PDB file of C-alpha atoms in Angstrom:
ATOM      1  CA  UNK T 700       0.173  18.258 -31.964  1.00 61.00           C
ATOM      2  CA  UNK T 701       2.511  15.597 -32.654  1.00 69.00           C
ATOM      3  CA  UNK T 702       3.334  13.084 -29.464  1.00 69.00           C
ATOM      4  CA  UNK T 703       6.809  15.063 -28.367  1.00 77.00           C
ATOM      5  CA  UNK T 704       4.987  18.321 -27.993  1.00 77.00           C
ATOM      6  CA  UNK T 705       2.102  16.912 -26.146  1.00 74.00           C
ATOM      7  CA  UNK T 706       4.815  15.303 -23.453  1.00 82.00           C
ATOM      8  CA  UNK T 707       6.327  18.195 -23.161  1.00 84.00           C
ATOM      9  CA  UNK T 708       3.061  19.979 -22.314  1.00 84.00           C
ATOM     10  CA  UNK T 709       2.402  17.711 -20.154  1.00 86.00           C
ATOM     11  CA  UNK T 710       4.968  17.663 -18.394  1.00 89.00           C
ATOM     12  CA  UNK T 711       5.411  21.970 -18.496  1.00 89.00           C
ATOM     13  CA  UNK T 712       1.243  20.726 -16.707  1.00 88.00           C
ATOM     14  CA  UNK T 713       2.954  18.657 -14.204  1.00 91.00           C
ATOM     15  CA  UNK T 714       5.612  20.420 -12.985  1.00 93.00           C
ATOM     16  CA  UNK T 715       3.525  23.543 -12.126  1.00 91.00           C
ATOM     17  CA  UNK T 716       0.886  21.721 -10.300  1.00 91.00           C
ATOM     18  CA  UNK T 717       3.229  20.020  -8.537  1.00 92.00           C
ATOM     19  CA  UNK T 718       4.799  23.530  -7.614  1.00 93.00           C
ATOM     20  CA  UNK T 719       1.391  24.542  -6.488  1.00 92.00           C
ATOM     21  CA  UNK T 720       1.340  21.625  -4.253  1.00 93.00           C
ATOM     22  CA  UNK T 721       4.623  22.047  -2.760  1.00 94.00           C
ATOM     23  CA  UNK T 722       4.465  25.785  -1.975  1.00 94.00           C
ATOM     24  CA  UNK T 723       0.743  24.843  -0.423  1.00 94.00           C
ATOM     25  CA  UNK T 724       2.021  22.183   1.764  1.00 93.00           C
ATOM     26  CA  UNK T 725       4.644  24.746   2.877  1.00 93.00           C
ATOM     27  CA  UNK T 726       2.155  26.868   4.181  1.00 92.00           C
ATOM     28  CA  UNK T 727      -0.008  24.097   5.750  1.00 92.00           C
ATOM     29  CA  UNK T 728       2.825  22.731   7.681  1.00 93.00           C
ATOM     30  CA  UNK T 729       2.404  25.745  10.408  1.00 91.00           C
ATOM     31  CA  UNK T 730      -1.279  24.522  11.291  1.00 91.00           C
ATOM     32  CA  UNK T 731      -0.466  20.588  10.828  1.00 91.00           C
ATOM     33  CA  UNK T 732      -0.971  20.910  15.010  1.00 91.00           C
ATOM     34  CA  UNK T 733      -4.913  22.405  14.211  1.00 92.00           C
ATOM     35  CA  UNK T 734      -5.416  19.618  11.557  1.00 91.00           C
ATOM     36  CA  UNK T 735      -3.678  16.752  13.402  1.00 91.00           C
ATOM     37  CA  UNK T 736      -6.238  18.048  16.726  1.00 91.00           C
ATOM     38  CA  UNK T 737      -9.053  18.356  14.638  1.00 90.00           C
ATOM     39  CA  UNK T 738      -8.791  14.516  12.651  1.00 90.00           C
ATOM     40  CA  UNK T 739      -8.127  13.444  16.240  1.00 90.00           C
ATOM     41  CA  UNK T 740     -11.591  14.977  17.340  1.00 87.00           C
ATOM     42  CA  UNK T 741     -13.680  12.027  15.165  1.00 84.00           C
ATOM     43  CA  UNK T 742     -11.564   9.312  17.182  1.00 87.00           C
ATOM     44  CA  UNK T 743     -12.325  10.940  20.972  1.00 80.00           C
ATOM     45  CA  UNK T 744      -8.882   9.750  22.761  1.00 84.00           C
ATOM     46  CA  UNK T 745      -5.226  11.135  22.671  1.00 87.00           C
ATOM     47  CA  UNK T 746      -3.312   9.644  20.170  1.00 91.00           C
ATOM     48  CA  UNK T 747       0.300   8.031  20.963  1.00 91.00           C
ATOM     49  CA  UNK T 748       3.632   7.850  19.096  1.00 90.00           C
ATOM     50  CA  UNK T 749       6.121   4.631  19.297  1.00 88.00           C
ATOM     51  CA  UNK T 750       9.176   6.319  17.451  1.00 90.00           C
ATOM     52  CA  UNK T 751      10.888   9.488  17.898  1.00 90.00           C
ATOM     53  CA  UNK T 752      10.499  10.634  14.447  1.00 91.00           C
ATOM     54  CA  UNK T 753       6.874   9.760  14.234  1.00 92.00           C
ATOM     55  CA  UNK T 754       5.732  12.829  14.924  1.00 91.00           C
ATOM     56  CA  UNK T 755       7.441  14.729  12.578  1.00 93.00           C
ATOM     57  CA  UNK T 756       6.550  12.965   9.807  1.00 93.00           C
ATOM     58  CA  UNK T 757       2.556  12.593  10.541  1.00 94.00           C
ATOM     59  CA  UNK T 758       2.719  16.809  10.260  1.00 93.00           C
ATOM     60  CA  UNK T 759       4.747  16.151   7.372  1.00 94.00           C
ATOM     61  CA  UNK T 760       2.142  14.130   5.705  1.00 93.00           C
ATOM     62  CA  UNK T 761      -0.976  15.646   6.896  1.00 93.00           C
ATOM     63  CA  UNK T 762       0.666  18.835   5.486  1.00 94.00           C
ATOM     64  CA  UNK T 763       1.384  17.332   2.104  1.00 93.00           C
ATOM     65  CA  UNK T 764      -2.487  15.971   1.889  1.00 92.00           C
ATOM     66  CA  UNK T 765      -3.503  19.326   2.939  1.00 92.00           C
ATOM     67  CA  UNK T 766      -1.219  21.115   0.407  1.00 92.00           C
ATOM     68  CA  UNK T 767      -2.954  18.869  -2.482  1.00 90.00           C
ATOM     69  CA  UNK T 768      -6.418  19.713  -1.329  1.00 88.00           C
ATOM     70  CA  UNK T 769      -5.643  23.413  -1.273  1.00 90.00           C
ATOM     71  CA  UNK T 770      -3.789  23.430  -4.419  1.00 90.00           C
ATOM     72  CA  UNK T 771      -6.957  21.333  -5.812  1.00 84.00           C
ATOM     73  CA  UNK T 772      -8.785  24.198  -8.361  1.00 84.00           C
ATOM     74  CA  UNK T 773      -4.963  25.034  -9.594  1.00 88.00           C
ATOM     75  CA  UNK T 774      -4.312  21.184 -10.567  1.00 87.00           C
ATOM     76  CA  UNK T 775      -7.899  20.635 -12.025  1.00 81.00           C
ATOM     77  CA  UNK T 776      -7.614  23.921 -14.063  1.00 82.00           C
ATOM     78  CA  UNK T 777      -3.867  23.193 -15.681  1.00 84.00           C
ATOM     79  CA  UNK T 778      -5.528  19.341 -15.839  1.00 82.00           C
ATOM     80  CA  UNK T 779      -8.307  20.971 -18.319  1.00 76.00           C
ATOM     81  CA  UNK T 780      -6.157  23.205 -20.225  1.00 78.00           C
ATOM     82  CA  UNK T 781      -4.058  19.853 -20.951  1.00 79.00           C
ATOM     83  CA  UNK T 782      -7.526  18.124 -22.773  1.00 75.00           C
ATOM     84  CA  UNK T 783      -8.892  20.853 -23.696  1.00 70.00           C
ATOM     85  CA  UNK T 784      -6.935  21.201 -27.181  1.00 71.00           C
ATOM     86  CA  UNK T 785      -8.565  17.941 -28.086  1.00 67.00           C
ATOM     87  CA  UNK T 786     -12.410  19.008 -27.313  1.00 64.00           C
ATOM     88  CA  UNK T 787     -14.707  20.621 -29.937  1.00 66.00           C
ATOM     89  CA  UNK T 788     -14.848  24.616 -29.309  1.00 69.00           C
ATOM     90  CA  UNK T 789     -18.158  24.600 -27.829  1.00 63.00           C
ATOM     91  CA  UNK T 790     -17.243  22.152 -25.184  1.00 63.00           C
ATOM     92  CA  UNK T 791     -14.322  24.073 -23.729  1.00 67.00           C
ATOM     93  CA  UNK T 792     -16.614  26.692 -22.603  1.00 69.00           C
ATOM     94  CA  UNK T 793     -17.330  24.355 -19.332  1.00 69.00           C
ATOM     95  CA  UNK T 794     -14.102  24.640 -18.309  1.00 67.00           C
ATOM     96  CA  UNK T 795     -15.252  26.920 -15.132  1.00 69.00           C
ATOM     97  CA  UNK T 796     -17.971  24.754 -13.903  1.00 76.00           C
ATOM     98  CA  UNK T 797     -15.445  21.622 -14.522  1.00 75.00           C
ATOM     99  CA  UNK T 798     -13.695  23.089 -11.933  1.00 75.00           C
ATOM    100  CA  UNK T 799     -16.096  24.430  -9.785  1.00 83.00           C
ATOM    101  CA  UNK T 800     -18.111  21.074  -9.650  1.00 85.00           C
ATOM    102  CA  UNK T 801     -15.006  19.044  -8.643  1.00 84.00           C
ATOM    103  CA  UNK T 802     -13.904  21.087  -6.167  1.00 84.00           C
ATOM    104  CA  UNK T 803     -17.663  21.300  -4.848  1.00 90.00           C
ATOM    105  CA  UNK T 804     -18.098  17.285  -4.974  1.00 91.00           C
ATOM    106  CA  UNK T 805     -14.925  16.386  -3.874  1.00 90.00           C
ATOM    107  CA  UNK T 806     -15.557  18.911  -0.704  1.00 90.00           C
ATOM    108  CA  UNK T 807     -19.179  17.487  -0.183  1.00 93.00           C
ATOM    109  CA  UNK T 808     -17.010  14.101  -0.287  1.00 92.00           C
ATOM    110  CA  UNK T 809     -14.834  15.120   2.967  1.00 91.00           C
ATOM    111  CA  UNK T 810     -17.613  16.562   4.985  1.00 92.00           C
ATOM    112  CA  UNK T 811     -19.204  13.620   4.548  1.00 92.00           C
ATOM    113  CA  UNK T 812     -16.423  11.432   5.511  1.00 91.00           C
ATOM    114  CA  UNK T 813     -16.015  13.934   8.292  1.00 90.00           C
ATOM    115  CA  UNK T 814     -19.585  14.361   9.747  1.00 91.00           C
ATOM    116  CA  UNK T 815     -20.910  10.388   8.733  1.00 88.00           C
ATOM    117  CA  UNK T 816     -18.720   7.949   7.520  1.00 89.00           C
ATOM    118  CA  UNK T 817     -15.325   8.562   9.847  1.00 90.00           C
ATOM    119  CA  UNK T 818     -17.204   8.542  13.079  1.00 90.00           C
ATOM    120  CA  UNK T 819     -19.551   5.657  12.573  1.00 87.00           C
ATOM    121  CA  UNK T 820     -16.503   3.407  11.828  1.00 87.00           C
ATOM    122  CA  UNK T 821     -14.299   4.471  14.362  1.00 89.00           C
ATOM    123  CA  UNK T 822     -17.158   4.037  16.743  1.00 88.00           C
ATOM    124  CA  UNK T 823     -17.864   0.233  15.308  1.00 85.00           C
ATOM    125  CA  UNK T 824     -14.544  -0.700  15.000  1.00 86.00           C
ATOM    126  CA  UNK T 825     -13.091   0.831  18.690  1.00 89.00           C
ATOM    127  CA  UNK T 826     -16.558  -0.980  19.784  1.00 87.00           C
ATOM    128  CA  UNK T 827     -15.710  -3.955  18.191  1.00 85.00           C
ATOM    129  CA  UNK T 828     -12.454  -4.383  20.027  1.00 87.00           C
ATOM    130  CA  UNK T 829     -13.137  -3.140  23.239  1.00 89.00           C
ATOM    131  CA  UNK T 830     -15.995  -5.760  24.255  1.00 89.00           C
ATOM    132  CA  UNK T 831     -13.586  -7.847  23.317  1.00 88.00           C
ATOM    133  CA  UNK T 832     -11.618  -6.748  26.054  1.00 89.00           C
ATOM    134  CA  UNK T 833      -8.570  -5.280  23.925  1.00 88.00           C
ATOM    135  CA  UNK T 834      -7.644  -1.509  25.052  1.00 88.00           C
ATOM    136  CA  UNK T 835      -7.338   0.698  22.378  1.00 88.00           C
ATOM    137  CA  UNK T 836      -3.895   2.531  22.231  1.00 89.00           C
ATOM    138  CA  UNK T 837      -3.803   4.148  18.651  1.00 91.00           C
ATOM    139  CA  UNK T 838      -0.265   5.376  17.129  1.00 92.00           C
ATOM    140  CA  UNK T 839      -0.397   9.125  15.710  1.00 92.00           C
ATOM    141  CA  UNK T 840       1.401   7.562  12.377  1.00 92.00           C
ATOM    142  CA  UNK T 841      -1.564   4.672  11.922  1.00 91.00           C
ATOM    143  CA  UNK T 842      -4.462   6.823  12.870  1.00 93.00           C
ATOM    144  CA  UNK T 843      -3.405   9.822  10.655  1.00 93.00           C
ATOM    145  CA  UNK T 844      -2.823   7.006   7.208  1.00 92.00           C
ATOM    146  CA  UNK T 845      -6.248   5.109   7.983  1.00 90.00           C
ATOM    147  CA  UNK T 846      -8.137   8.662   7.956  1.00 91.00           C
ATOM    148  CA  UNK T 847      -6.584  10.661   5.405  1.00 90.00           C
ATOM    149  CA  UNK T 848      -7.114   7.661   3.461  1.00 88.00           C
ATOM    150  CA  UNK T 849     -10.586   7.596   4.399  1.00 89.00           C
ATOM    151  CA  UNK T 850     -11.160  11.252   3.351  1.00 91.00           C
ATOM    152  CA  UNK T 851      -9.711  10.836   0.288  1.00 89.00           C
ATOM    153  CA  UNK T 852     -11.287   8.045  -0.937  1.00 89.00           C
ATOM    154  CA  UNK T 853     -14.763   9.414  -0.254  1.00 91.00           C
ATOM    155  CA  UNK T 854     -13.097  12.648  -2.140  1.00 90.00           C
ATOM    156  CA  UNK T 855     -12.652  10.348  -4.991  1.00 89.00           C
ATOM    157  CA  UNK T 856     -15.798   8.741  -4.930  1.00 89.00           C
ATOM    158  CA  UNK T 857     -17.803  11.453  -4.695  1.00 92.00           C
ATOM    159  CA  UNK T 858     -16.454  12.686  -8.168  1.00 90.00           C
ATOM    160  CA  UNK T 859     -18.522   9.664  -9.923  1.00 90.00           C
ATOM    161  CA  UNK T 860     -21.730  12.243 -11.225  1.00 89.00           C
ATOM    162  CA  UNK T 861     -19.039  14.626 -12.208  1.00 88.00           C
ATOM    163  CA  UNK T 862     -16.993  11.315 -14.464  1.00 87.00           C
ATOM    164  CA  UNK T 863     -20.482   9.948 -15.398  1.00 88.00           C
ATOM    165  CA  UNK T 864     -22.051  13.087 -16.621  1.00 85.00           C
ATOM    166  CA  UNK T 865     -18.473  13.702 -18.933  1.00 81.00           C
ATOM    167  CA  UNK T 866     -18.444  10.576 -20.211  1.00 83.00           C
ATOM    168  CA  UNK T 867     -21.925  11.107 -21.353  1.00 83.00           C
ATOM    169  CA  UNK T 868     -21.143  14.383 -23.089  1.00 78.00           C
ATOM    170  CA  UNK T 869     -18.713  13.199 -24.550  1.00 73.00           C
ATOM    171  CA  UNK T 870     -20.599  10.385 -26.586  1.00 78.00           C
ATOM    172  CA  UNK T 871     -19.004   7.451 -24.445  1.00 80.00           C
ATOM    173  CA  UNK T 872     -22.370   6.512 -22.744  1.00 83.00           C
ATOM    174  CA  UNK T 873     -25.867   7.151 -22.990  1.00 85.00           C
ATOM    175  CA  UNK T 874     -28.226   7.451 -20.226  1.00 85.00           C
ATOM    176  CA  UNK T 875     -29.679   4.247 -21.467  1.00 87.00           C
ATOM    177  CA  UNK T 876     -26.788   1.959 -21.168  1.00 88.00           C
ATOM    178  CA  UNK T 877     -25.972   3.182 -17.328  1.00 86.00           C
ATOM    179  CA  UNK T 878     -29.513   2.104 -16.633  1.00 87.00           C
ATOM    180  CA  UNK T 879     -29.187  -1.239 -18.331  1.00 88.00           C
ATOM    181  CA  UNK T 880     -25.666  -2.494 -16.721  1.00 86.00           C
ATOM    182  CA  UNK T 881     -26.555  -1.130 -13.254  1.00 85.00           C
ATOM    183  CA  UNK T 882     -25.958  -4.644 -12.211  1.00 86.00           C
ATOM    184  CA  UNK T 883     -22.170  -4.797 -13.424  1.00 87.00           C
ATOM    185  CA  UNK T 884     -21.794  -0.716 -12.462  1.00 87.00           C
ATOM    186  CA  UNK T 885     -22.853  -2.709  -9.135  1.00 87.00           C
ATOM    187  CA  UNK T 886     -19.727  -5.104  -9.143  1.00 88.00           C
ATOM    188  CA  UNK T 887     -17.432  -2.572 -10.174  1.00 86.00           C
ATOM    189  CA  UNK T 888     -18.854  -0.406  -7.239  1.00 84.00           C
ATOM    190  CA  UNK T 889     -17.741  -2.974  -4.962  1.00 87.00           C
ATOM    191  CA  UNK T 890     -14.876  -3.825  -6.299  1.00 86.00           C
ATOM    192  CA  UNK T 891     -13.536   0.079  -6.144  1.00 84.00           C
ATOM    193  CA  UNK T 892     -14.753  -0.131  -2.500  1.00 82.00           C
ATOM    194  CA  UNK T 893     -12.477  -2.479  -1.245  1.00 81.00           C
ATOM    195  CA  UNK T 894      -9.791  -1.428  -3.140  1.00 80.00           C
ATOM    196  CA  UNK T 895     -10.146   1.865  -1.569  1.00 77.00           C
ATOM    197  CA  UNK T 896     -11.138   1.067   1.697  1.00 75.00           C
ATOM    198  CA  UNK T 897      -8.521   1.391   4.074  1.00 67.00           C
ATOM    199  CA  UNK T 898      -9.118  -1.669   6.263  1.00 67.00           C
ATOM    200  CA  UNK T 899     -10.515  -5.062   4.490  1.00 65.00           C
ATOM    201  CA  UNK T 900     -13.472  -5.675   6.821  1.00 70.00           C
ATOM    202  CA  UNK T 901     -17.068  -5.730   5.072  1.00 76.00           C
ATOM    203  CA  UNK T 902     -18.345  -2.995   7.400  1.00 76.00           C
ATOM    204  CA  UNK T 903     -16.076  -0.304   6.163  1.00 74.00           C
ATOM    205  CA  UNK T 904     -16.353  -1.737   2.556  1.00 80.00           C
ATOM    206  CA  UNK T 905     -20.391  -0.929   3.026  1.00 83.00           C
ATOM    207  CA  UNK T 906     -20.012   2.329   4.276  1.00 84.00           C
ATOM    208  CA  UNK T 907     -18.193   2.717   1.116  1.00 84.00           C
ATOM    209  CA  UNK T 908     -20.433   1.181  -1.386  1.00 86.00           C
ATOM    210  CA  UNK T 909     -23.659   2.574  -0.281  1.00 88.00           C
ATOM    211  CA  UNK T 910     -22.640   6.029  -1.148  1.00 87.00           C
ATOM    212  CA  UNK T 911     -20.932   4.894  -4.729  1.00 88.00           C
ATOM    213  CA  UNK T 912     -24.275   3.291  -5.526  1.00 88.00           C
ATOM    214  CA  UNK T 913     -26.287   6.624  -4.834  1.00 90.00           C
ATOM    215  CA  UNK T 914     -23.585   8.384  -6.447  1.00 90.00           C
ATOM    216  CA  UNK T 915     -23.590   6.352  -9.645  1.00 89.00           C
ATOM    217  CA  UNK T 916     -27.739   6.553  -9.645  1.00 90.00           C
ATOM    218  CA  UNK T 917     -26.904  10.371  -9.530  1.00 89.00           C
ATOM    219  CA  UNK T 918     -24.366   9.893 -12.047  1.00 88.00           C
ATOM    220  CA  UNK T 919     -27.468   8.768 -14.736  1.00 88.00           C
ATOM    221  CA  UNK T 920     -29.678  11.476 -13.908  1.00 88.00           C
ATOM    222  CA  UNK T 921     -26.746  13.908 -14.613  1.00 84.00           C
ATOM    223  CA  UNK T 922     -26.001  12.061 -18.402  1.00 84.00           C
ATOM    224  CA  UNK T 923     -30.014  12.637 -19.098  1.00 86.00           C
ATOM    225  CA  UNK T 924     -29.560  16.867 -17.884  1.00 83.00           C
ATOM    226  CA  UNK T 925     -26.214  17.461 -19.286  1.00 75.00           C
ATOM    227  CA  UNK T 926     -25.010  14.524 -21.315  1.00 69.00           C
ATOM    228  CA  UNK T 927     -24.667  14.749 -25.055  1.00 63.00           C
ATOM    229  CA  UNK T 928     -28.397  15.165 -27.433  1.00 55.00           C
ATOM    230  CA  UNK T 929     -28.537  13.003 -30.557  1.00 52.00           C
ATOM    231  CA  UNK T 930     -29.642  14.253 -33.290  1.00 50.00           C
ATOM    232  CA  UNK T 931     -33.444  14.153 -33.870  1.00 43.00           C
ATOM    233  CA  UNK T 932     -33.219  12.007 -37.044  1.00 39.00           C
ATOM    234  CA  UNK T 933     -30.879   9.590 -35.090  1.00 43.00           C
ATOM    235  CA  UNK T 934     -33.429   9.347 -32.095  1.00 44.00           C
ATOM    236  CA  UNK T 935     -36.253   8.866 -34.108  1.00 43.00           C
ATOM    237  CA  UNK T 936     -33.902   5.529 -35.836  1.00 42.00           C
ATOM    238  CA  UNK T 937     -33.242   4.090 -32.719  1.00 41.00           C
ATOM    239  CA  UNK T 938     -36.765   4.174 -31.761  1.00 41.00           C
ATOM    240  CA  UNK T 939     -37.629   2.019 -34.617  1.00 38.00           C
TER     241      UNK T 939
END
């Protein structure tokens, strides 16, 4: 299609995902309370709030991240049909398990920000202050941005296999040449880490590189299962 008519598709894309995500965020705002109580659960104190209209807008927020997560299959699916025009026939038939694997990685991403990562750094870094004789009295606002940030990120990160494995089937990389620049995949780890990390200390930026090593590791045994399979003629060349 020429450039005007893919803007306007994209745009015709945007506009009802971001409908989906408005209408979901609508419905999440009458159990912000039961999401607000249960983030608060992973900290283990009562949170406090130093403005009036703090309050409002954390369940604002939390239901606006909760209205994106819900709405998450609807803006991966309209996200496909958007590249899908440009992929060869008999790739477009993954379309299903595109969506069904990000949904299922970026999930496995929050439960394990929920059940490891969340609750080893609040314990470290609550720790951390408190022998140092400072008492902890969180805001509601600053709590609920450091771990919605947190969840997302590892939501993000844990969609590395999924990027790895399409950029392999799509002829971009080989199996080969993750293996040989694992030490620069390495720096860009790190550097994606403390970008996304919501605090700057080292500790949090570990817990977040750890996990994007494994994950890119994962990532290269994915592009050798499902990545794209040269021809036999062209293996056999670069052999020789």
């Amino acid at each position: 299609m020429p450039l005007l008519d893919h803007l306007v598709e994209l745009r015709k894309r945007l506009i009802i995902s971001a409908v989906g995500v408005l209408v979901a965020a609508v419905g999440a705002f009458s159990f912000s309370d039961e999401i607000l109580a249960w983030l608060v659960s992973s900290l283990g104190q009562e949170l406090v709030f130093l403005s009036p209209t703090e309050a409002f807008w954390v369940s604002l927020k939390i239901s606006l991240v909760a209205g994106l997560l819900i709405s998450l299959p609807l803006v991966l699916y309209h996200a496909w049909r958007f590249i899908a025009p440009g992929l060869y026939r008999s790739e477009r038939r993954y379309a299903a398990g595109f969506v069904i694997a990000s949904c299922a990685l970026f999930a496995a991403g929050l439960a394990f920000c929920a059940f490891v990562a969340l609750p080893f750094a609040l314990k470290f870094l609550i720790a951390f202050g408190v022998e140092r004789g400072i008492k902890p009295m969180i805001s509601a606002q600053m709590y609920v941005d450091f771990a919605l940030k947190f969840y997302l990120a590892f939501g993000l990160i844990f969609e590395v296999p999924l990027g790895v494995t399409l950029a392999s089937r799509m002829g971009l990389v080989t199996p080969s040449m993750l293996a040989r620049n694992r030490r620069y995949a390495f720096l860009v780890n790190a550097i994606v880490a403390a970008v996304l990390t919501p605090t700057s200390d080292l500790f949090n930026m570990a817990i977040m590189l750890v996990p994007l090593t494994v994950l890119y590791e994962i990532g290269i045994l994915g592009a050798r299962w499902f990545g794209r399979r040269r021809p036999a003629a062209e293996a056999a060349t670069a052999q020789v």
